[in-house]
mmCIF file of C-alpha atoms in Angstrom:
data_model
loop_
_atom_site.group_PDB
_atom_site.id
_atom_site.type_symbol
_atom_site.label_atom_id
_atom_site.label_comp_id
_atom_site.label_asym_id
_atom_site.label_seq_id
_atom_site.Cartn_x
_atom_site.Cartn_y
_atom_site.Cartn_z
ATOM 1 C CA MET E 1 96.232 172.481 68.082
ATOM 2 C CA SER E 2 95.823 169.379 70.246
ATOM 3 C CA ILE E 3 97.618 170.338 73.475
ATOM 4 C CA GLN E 4 95.182 169.707 76.269
ATOM 5 C CA SER E 5 93.616 172.716 77.611
ATOM 6 C CA LEU E 6 96.428 174.963 77.122
ATOM 7 C CA SER E 7 95.876 178.301 79.005
ATOM 8 C CA MET E 8 97.383 181.278 77.384
ATOM 9 C CA THR E 9 95.346 184.313 78.859
ATOM 10 C CA SER E 10 96.286 187.893 78.840
ATOM 11 C CA ASP E 11 96.869 187.780 82.487
ATOM 12 C CA LEU E 12 99.816 185.802 81.979
ATOM 13 C CA ILE E 13 101.484 188.284 79.819
ATOM 14 C CA LEU E 14 103.742 191.032 81.045
ATOM 15 C CA VAL E 15 104.227 193.987 78.485
ATOM 16 C CA SER E 16 107.346 196.127 78.641
ATOM 17 C CA GLU E 17 108.494 194.615 81.754
ATOM 18 C CA GLU E 18 111.548 196.047 83.692
ATOM 19 C CA ALA E 19 113.590 193.183 85.047
ATOM 20 C CA VAL E 20 117.146 193.714 86.136
ATOM 21 C CA SER E 21 118.309 190.188 85.710
ATOM 22 C CA ARG E 22 117.399 186.731 84.074
ATOM 23 C CA LYS E 23 116.566 185.369 87.553
ATOM 24 C CA GLU E 24 114.284 188.192 88.691
ATOM 25 C CA LEU E 25 112.461 187.643 85.419
ATOM 26 C CA LEU E 26 112.209 183.759 85.929
ATOM 27 C CA ASN E 27 111.107 184.380 89.461
ATOM 28 C CA LYS E 28 108.394 186.865 88.402
ATOM 29 C CA LEU E 29 106.954 184.602 85.496
ATOM 30 C CA SER E 30 107.078 181.364 87.871
ATOM 31 C CA ARG E 31 105.334 183.299 90.595
ATOM 32 C CA LEU E 32 102.657 184.509 88.153
ATOM 33 C CA LEU E 33 101.957 180.915 86.902
ATOM 34 C CA HIS E 34 102.043 179.583 90.555
ATOM 35 C CA SER E 35 99.688 182.338 91.834
ATOM 36 C CA LYS E 36 97.124 181.191 89.392
ATOM 37 C CA GLY E 37 97.395 177.640 90.023
ATOM 38 C CA TYR E 38 99.163 176.354 86.944
ATOM 39 C CA VAL E 39 102.372 175.186 88.484
ATOM 40 C CA LYS E 40 103.522 173.811 91.943
ATOM 41 C CA SER E 41 105.718 175.911 94.177
ATOM 42 C CA SER E 42 108.726 173.674 93.123
ATOM 43 C CA PHE E 43 108.523 174.845 89.397
ATOM 44 C CA GLU E 44 110.213 178.305 90.202
ATOM 45 C CA GLU E 45 113.415 176.642 91.401
ATOM 46 C CA ALA E 46 113.040 173.836 88.746
ATOM 47 C CA VAL E 47 113.081 176.366 85.894
ATOM 48 C CA ILE E 48 116.105 178.334 87.305
ATOM 49 C CA GLN E 49 118.016 175.399 87.819
ATOM 50 C CA ARG E 50 117.260 174.165 84.285
ATOM 51 C CA GLU E 51 118.040 177.505 82.618
ATOM 52 C CA ASP E 52 121.367 177.325 84.531
ATOM 53 C CA GLN E 53 121.974 173.774 83.302
ATOM 54 C CA TYR E 54 120.432 173.900 79.829
ATOM 55 C CA PRO E 55 120.162 177.521 78.801
ATOM 56 C CA THR E 56 117.224 178.512 76.431
ATOM 57 C CA GLY E 57 118.335 181.735 74.738
ATOM 58 C CA LEU E 58 117.854 181.747 70.855
ATOM 59 C CA GLN E 59 118.836 184.358 68.547
ATOM 60 C CA THR E 60 116.102 184.816 66.011
ATOM 61 C CA ARG E 61 116.218 186.957 62.797
ATOM 62 C CA ILE E 62 114.351 189.594 64.750
ATOM 63 C CA THR E 63 115.251 189.452 68.388
ATOM 64 C CA GLY E 64 116.772 187.332 71.108
ATOM 65 C CA VAL E 65 114.057 185.107 72.533
ATOM 66 C CA ALA E 66 114.278 182.809 75.888
ATOM 67 C CA ILE E 67 111.979 179.778 76.116
ATOM 68 C CA PRO E 68 112.588 178.776 79.875
ATOM 69 C CA HIS E 69 110.796 175.543 81.003
ATOM 70 C CA ALA E 70 110.825 172.634 83.603
ATOM 71 C CA ASP E 71 109.758 169.077 83.722
ATOM 72 C CA SER E 72 106.131 168.559 83.704
ATOM 73 C CA GLU E 73 106.130 166.840 87.189
ATOM 74 C CA HIS E 74 106.262 170.509 88.423
ATOM 75 C CA VAL E 75 103.187 171.694 86.379
ATOM 76 C CA GLU E 76 99.480 171.398 87.305
ATOM 77 C CA LYS E 77 97.769 172.861 84.267
ATOM 78 C CA SER E 78 99.382 173.500 80.999
ATOM 79 C CA ALA E 79 99.995 177.249 80.307
ATOM 80 C CA LEU E 80 102.106 179.911 78.501
ATOM 81 C CA ALA E 81 103.420 182.799 80.445
ATOM 82 C CA VAL E 82 104.946 185.592 78.312
ATOM 83 C CA ALA E 83 107.045 188.823 79.050
ATOM 84 C CA THR E 84 108.309 191.441 76.587
ATOM 85 C CA LEU E 85 111.011 193.543 78.117
ATOM 86 C CA LYS E 86 111.679 197.326 78.262
ATOM 87 C CA HIS E 87 115.500 196.618 78.420
ATOM 88 C CA PRO E 88 117.029 193.351 77.083
ATOM 89 C CA VAL E 89 117.965 190.872 79.641
ATOM 90 C CA GLN E 90 120.819 188.666 79.073
ATOM 91 C CA PHE E 91 120.316 184.899 78.654
ATOM 92 C CA ARG E 92 122.941 182.262 77.670
ATOM 93 C CA ALA E 93 122.384 180.634 74.359
ATOM 94 C CA MET E 94 120.938 177.241 74.100
ATOM 95 C CA ASP E 95 123.770 175.973 71.815
ATOM 96 C CA ASN E 96 126.632 177.551 73.390
ATOM 97 C CA PRO E 97 126.447 178.701 77.184
ATOM 98 C CA ASP E 98 129.534 180.939 76.513
ATOM 99 C CA ASN E 99 127.464 183.133 74.220
ATOM 100 C CA ILE E 100 125.298 185.922 75.749
ATOM 101 C CA ILE E 101 122.188 186.614 73.793
ATOM 102 C CA ASP E 102 120.059 189.962 74.500
ATOM 103 C CA VAL E 103 116.629 188.739 75.107
ATOM 104 C CA ASN E 104 113.515 190.959 74.716
ATOM 105 C CA ILE E 105 110.961 188.152 74.612
ATOM 106 C CA VAL E 106 110.622 185.412 77.201
ATOM 107 C CA ILE E 107 107.961 182.704 76.702
ATOM 108 C CA MET E 108 107.841 180.512 79.587
ATOM 109 C CA MET E 109 106.368 177.000 79.024
ATOM 110 C CA ALA E 110 104.492 175.032 81.637
ATOM 111 C CA ILE E 111 103.383 171.814 79.960
ATOM 112 C CA LYS E 112 101.545 169.124 81.955
ATOM 113 C CA LYS E 113 102.137 166.258 79.508
ATOM 114 C CA SER E 114 105.736 165.569 78.235
ATOM 115 C CA GLU E 115 104.198 164.519 74.771
ATOM 116 C CA ASP E 116 102.795 167.946 74.759
ATOM 117 C CA GLN E 117 106.055 169.559 75.402
ATOM 118 C CA VAL E 118 107.137 168.436 71.721
ATOM 119 C CA LEU E 119 103.945 169.908 70.296
ATOM 120 C CA MET E 120 104.207 173.015 72.098
ATOM 121 C CA LEU E 121 107.825 173.504 71.105
ATOM 122 C CA GLN E 122 107.100 172.802 67.607
ATOM 123 C CA GLN E 123 104.329 175.664 67.512
ATOM 124 C CA LEU E 124 106.631 178.037 69.319
ATOM 125 C CA MET E 125 109.202 177.431 66.566
ATOM 126 C CA GLY E 126 106.615 178.611 64.234
ATOM 127 C CA VAL E 127 106.426 181.743 66.188
ATOM 128 C CA LEU E 128 110.158 182.264 66.359
ATOM 129 C CA GLN E 129 110.569 181.781 62.644
ATOM 130 C CA ASN E 130 107.702 184.148 61.809
ATOM 131 C CA ASP E 131 109.102 187.383 61.605
ATOM 132 C CA ALA E 132 105.909 189.348 61.283
ATOM 133 C CA ALA E 133 104.455 187.727 64.245
ATOM 134 C CA LEU E 134 107.678 188.424 66.527
ATOM 135 C CA LYS E 135 107.729 192.076 65.443
ATOM 136 C CA LYS E 136 103.993 192.500 66.420
ATOM 137 C CA ILE E 137 104.800 191.012 69.878
ATOM 138 C CA LEU E 138 108.113 193.098 70.212
ATOM 139 C CA ASN E 139 106.209 196.256 69.586
ATOM 140 C CA ALA E 140 102.988 195.583 71.345
ATOM 141 C CA THR E 141 101.880 197.991 74.135
ATOM 142 C CA GLU E 142 99.163 195.804 75.427
ATOM 143 C CA ALA E 143 98.993 192.112 76.610
ATOM 144 C CA GLU E 144 95.771 191.563 74.254
ATOM 145 C CA ALA E 145 97.678 192.376 71.272
ATOM 146 C CA ILE E 146 100.405 189.746 72.089
ATOM 147 C CA HIS E 147 97.908 187.002 73.198
ATOM 148 C CA ASP E 148 96.244 187.668 69.901
ATOM 149 C CA THR E 149 99.285 187.385 67.816
ATOM 150 C CA LEU E 150 100.377 184.082 69.534
ATOM 151 C CA LYS E 151 97.004 182.677 69.442
ATOM 152 C CA GLU E 152 96.863 183.380 65.761
ATOM 153 C CA VAL E 153 100.146 181.497 65.065
ATOM 154 C CA ILE E 154 99.908 178.742 67.544
ATOM 155 C CA PHE E 155 96.248 177.736 67.073
ATOM 156 C CA SER E 156 96.135 178.187 63.412
ATOM 157 C CA ASN E 157 98.625 175.424 62.359
ATOM 158 C CA MET Z 1 122.394 148.989 48.601
ATOM 159 C CA VAL Z 2 123.369 152.283 50.344
ATOM 160 C CA LYS Z 3 124.372 151.923 53.798
ATOM 161 C CA GLU Z 4 121.905 153.446 56.522
ATOM 162 C CA LYS Z 5 123.481 156.473 58.317
ATOM 163 C CA ARG Z 6 123.233 156.416 61.900
ATOM 164 C CA ILE Z 7 122.665 159.918 63.411
ATOM 165 C CA LEU Z 8 122.384 160.865 67.342
ATOM 166 C CA VAL Z 9 120.312 163.852 68.036
ATOM 167 C CA ALA Z 10 120.798 165.187 71.518
ATOM 168 C CA CYS Z 11 119.001 167.878 73.784
ATOM 169 C CA GLY Z 12 118.433 168.727 77.264
ATOM 170 C CA THR Z 13 115.644 166.144 78.033
ATOM 171 C CA SER Z 14 115.736 164.220 74.754
ATOM 172 C CA ILE Z 15 112.169 165.037 74.337
ATOM 173 C CA ALA Z 16 111.274 168.453 72.899
ATOM 174 C CA THR Z 17 113.983 170.203 70.893
ATOM 175 C CA SER Z 18 115.703 167.003 69.804
ATOM 176 C CA THR Z 19 112.266 165.918 68.267
ATOM 177 C CA VAL Z 20 111.982 169.136 66.308
ATOM 178 C CA ILE Z 21 115.429 168.539 64.958
ATOM 179 C CA ALA Z 22 115.208 164.925 64.336
ATOM 180 C CA ASP Z 23 111.832 165.486 62.283
ATOM 181 C CA ARG Z 24 113.719 168.222 60.134
ATOM 182 C CA ILE Z 25 116.503 165.691 59.351
ATOM 183 C CA ARG Z 26 114.373 162.739 58.809
ATOM 184 C CA ASN Z 27 112.485 164.912 56.109
ATOM 185 C CA LEU Z 28 115.887 166.237 54.717
ATOM 186 C CA CYS Z 29 117.429 162.883 54.268
ATOM 187 C CA GLU Z 30 114.209 161.279 52.668
ATOM 188 C CA LYS Z 31 114.349 164.169 50.167
ATOM 189 C CA HIS Z 32 117.727 163.105 49.316
ATOM 190 C CA ASN Z 33 117.135 159.625 49.411
ATOM 191 C CA ILE Z 34 119.655 158.641 52.269
ATOM 192 C CA PRO Z 35 118.385 155.836 54.653
ATOM 193 C CA VAL Z 36 118.993 156.908 58.129
ATOM 194 C CA LYS Z 37 118.443 155.884 61.611
ATOM 195 C CA ILE Z 38 117.897 158.533 64.080
ATOM 196 C CA ILE Z 39 118.410 158.127 67.955
ATOM 197 C CA GLN Z 40 117.401 160.751 70.145
ATOM 198 C CA CYS Z 41 119.142 161.199 73.566
ATOM 199 C CA LYS Z 42 120.121 163.620 76.428
ATOM 200 C CA VAL Z 43 123.099 165.376 76.138
ATOM 201 C CA PRO Z 44 124.868 163.472 79.104
ATOM 202 C CA GLU Z 45 124.285 160.289 77.321
ATOM 203 C CA VAL Z 46 126.023 161.648 74.164
ATOM 204 C CA ARG Z 47 129.483 160.140 75.123
ATOM 205 C CA SER Z 48 128.207 156.638 75.752
ATOM 206 C CA LEU Z 49 125.973 156.477 72.672
ATOM 207 C CA ALA Z 50 128.569 158.059 70.193
ATOM 208 C CA GLU Z 51 130.202 154.922 69.084
ATOM 209 C CA GLY Z 52 129.305 153.894 65.606
ATOM 210 C CA MET Z 53 127.420 157.028 64.786
ATOM 211 C CA ASP Z 54 128.064 158.720 61.551
ATOM 212 C CA LEU Z 55 126.775 162.203 62.818
ATOM 213 C CA ILE Z 56 125.674 164.080 66.007
ATOM 214 C CA VAL Z 57 123.183 166.893 65.957
ATOM 215 C CA ALA Z 58 122.360 168.794 69.117
ATOM 216 C CA SER Z 59 120.705 171.893 70.116
ATOM 217 C CA THR Z 60 123.318 172.165 73.147
ATOM 218 C CA ARG Z 61 126.985 171.901 73.323
ATOM 219 C CA ILE Z 62 128.091 168.362 73.583
ATOM 220 C CA PRO Z 63 130.874 166.984 75.589
ATOM 221 C CA SER Z 64 134.206 167.396 74.341
ATOM 222 C CA GLY Z 65 136.725 164.827 72.791
ATOM 223 C CA ILE Z 66 133.930 162.955 70.999
ATOM 224 C CA ASN Z 67 135.271 161.423 67.692
ATOM 225 C CA VAL Z 68 132.029 161.896 65.678
ATOM 226 C CA PRO Z 69 131.243 164.683 63.222
ATOM 227 C CA TYR Z 70 129.084 167.268 65.159
ATOM 228 C CA VAL Z 71 126.646 169.724 63.683
ATOM 229 C CA ASN Z 72 124.904 172.492 65.674
ATOM 230 C CA GLY Z 73 121.252 172.041 65.031
ATOM 231 C CA VAL Z 74 119.990 175.164 67.023
ATOM 232 C CA SER Z 75 119.285 176.866 63.461
ATOM 233 C CA TYR Z 76 116.333 174.800 63.221
ATOM 234 C CA LEU Z 77 114.920 176.226 66.294
ATOM 235 C CA SER Z 78 115.588 179.834 65.771
ATOM 236 C CA GLY Z 79 115.108 179.870 61.935
ATOM 237 C CA ILE Z 80 118.620 181.648 61.124
ATOM 238 C CA GLY Z 81 120.899 179.585 58.821
ATOM 239 C CA MET Z 82 118.627 176.390 58.291
ATOM 240 C CA GLU Z 83 119.628 175.934 54.729
ATOM 241 C CA ASN Z 84 123.315 176.016 55.740
ATOM 242 C CA THR Z 85 122.726 173.435 58.622
ATOM 243 C CA ASP Z 86 120.789 171.258 55.891
ATOM 244 C CA GLN Z 87 124.121 171.290 53.657
ATOM 245 C CA GLU Z 88 126.420 170.611 56.396
ATOM 246 C CA ILE Z 89 124.504 167.777 57.371
ATOM 247 C CA LEU Z 90 124.291 166.490 53.788
ATOM 248 C CA ARG Z 91 128.064 167.024 53.206
ATOM 249 C CA ILE Z 92 128.899 164.748 56.169
ATOM 250 C CA LEU Z 93 126.456 162.021 55.469
ATOM 251 C CA LYS Z 94 127.628 161.852 51.805
ATOM 252 C CA GLU Z 95 131.085 161.541 52.621
ATOM 253 C CA GLU Z 96 132.731 158.169 52.927
#
């Protein structure tokens, strides 16, 4: 895919994460991206605010998935940070904030160029609509397995 | 000549999810020979742009009290019920 130098490395993937709340999880993934220089310090607040205003929970055929993101002005280098959850965390649904979705997979997008946001999202939709890939991600016990699955779906298109 | 249908596609930023949805609708309408003009916008802009539209499709909830048919387009993202959404859109566009 043509997204410029997108980083999706195993050290940006958390497996069977135990988080008590959506906010805790968003803090953790944002800080992970920040600690490795992918996003500015403003990203964390921006992503939480955006999730409040425009929730990103999606119910797929396999499981609840959230795709939190923020404007590209808060991003230094494009990257994906991923968490699978030991226990589901509640996110509000993108199409109706009154609906609560039990989310087991969180894919945080930090994309530097806004044109790339579209490309990235299109690739991610391929993941969300790929039952086999989602099951693999959900059941993975190692970051490497999630990384390989995502890479296969995202970069093969 | 068939009258061109005007569709407003809205999401949080008017960039990412609305583009995914707009692409799907464009292909759908092409397949069914319905000429369309698709305009993408941010959700807060829906109210001011709704006039004269035949349909609004959004990945998020839109403001209430808008007198244009609305279809929830989230299935195009999640993969659940895409065909139903297709049918709903075609039904509205083929009315009148």
